[in-house]
Amino acid sequence: MSQPADPRDGGSGRRTPTPDEFLAMQASPEFQDLRRTFRKWVFPLTVAFLAWYLLYVLLAIYAKDFMSIKLLGNINVGLVIGLLQFVTTFGITAAYIRFANRELDPRAEKIRTALEGGTVR
């Protein structure tokens, strides 16, 4: 049986769902929609970034002449592409934060409220 958390013990005062309630929610259409939405965004971006990184590695290995072309002073193509890896990482992180705040977090909050309120559909 689930027990409410005791705020005096550092608990939040929210009800702790039972394992069966977690399993029921995991099978619910709301949770499946949350997972599907997450995966539709994360998996393609992960594949795209890994392909972008693999391209960088392959260029560094097989296109040394191209990567060593100087663009400005001692700054060459390889350095620029390498730095763009960081820019891409920060860009993906910022885009994910916006996506999660807009799409994932509201759905997850509804699921959490349903679980802690004891109404699993």
C-alpha positions as a printed NumPy array, in Angstrom:
array([[  0.   ,   0.   ,   0.   ],
       [  1.359,   3.426,  -0.859],
       [  1.963,   5.889,   1.932],
       [  2.046,   9.664,   1.807],
       [  5.511,  11.088,   2.272],
       [  6.097,  12.725,   5.639],
       [  7.164,  16.368,   5.115],
       [  8.989,  16.27 ,   8.473],
       [ 11.295,  13.626,   6.991],
       [ 12.14 ,  15.793,   4.004],
       [  9.322,  14.302,   1.946],
       [  7.255,  16.386,  -0.447],
       [  3.9  ,  15.435,   1.041],
       [  2.989,  13.633,  -2.193],
       [  1.633,  10.126,  -2.321],
       [  4.102,   7.455,  -3.453],
       [  2.588,   5.263,  -6.176],
       [  2.71 ,   1.501,  -5.87 ],
       [  4.706,  -0.63 ,  -8.315],
       [  1.436,  -1.802,  -9.894],
       [  0.391,   1.807, -10.462],
       [  3.727,   2.508, -12.151],
       [  3.258,  -0.496, -14.432],
       [ -0.303,   0.55 , -15.249],
       [  0.839,   4.068, -16.107],
       [  3.697,   2.732, -18.222],
       [  1.139,   0.837, -20.316],
       [ -1.204,   3.838, -20.574],
       [ -1.763,   5.718, -23.848],
       [ -0.546,   8.948, -22.2  ],
       [  2.821,   7.444, -21.273],
       [  3.189,   5.742, -24.66 ],
       [  2.521,   9.094, -26.347],
       [  5.176,  10.739, -24.157],
       [  7.728,   8.062, -25.085],
       [  6.84 ,   8.263, -28.779],
       [  7.17 ,  12.065, -28.771],
       [ 10.529,  11.857, -26.996],
       [ 11.887,   9.213, -29.344],
       [ 10.676,  10.972, -32.507],
       [ 12.793,  13.975, -31.539],
       [ 15.825,  12.441, -29.834],
       [ 16.662,   9.496, -32.084],
       [ 16.879,  11.413, -35.396],
       [ 18.961,  14.176, -33.81 ],
       [ 21.279,  11.614, -32.237],
       [ 21.795,   9.889, -35.595],
       [ 22.354,  13.238, -37.341],
       [ 24.91 ,  14.378, -34.776],
       [ 26.775,  11.069, -34.815],
       [ 26.899,  11.213, -38.622],
       [ 28.225,  14.789, -38.403],
       [ 30.887,  13.664, -35.918],
       [ 31.792,  10.619, -38.021],
       [ 32.209,  12.895, -41.036],
       [ 34.639,  15.012, -39.01 ],
       [ 36.647,  11.95 , -37.977],
       [ 36.706,  10.524, -41.5  ],
       [ 37.784,  13.86 , -42.952],
       [ 40.566,  14.057, -40.377],
       [ 41.755,  10.576, -41.34 ],
       [ 41.303,  10.541, -45.12 ],
       [ 41.203,  14.196, -46.213],
       [ 44.234,  15.609, -44.462],
       [ 44.948,  18.015, -47.312],
       [ 41.419,  19.411, -47.147],
       [ 41.429,  19.683, -43.354],
       [ 44.781,  21.49 , -43.394],
       [ 43.646,  24.287, -45.743],
       [ 44.402,  27.538, -43.96 ],
       [ 41.475,  29.917, -43.752],
       [ 42.806,  32.756, -41.645],
       [ 46.299,  32.822, -40.229],
       [ 46.881,  29.474, -38.514],
       [ 43.172,  28.627, -38.445],
       [ 42.459,  25.752, -40.797],
       [ 39.352,  23.869, -41.964],
       [ 39.922,  21.074, -39.427],
       [ 39.952,  23.499, -36.521],
       [ 36.79 ,  25.231, -37.732],
       [ 34.931,  21.946, -38.206],
       [ 36.15 ,  20.763, -34.796],
       [ 34.868,  23.929, -33.13 ],
       [ 31.576,  23.555, -34.992],
       [ 31.161,  20.232, -33.181],
       [ 30.91 ,  22.195, -29.936],
       [ 28.551,  24.747, -31.47 ],
       [ 26.354,  21.909, -32.72 ],
       [ 26.308,  20.317, -29.256],
       [ 25.237,  23.56 , -27.605],
       [ 22.641,  24.172, -30.322],
       [ 21.137,  20.711, -29.915],
       [ 21.068,  21.17 , -26.138],
       [ 19.258,  24.517, -26.422],
       [ 16.78 ,  23.081, -28.932],
       [ 16.118,  20.08 , -26.687],
       [ 15.454,  22.314, -23.685],
       [ 12.887,  24.284, -25.681],
       [ 11.331,  21.063, -27.003],
       [ 11.174,  19.451, -23.561],
       [  9.675,  22.544, -21.956],
       [  7.036,  22.828, -24.677],
       [  6.214,  19.182, -25.462],
       [  7.521,  16.759, -22.845],
       [  7.274,  18.497, -19.491],
       [  3.525,  19.285, -19.636],
       [  2.739,  15.671, -20.556],
       [  5.067,  14.308, -17.882],
       [  3.486,  16.6  , -15.288],
       [  0.016,  15.257, -16.135],
       [  1.298,  11.703, -15.742],
       [  2.966,  12.546, -12.43 ],
       [ -0.173,  14.244, -11.121],
       [ -2.267,  11.24 , -12.115],
       [  0.125,   8.857, -10.353],
       [  0.475,  10.877,  -7.185],
       [ -3.229,  11.626,  -7.099],
       [ -3.994,   7.931,  -7.395],
       [ -6.007,   8.202, -10.604],
       [ -4.298,   6.013, -13.172],
       [ -6.346,   5.765, -16.358]])
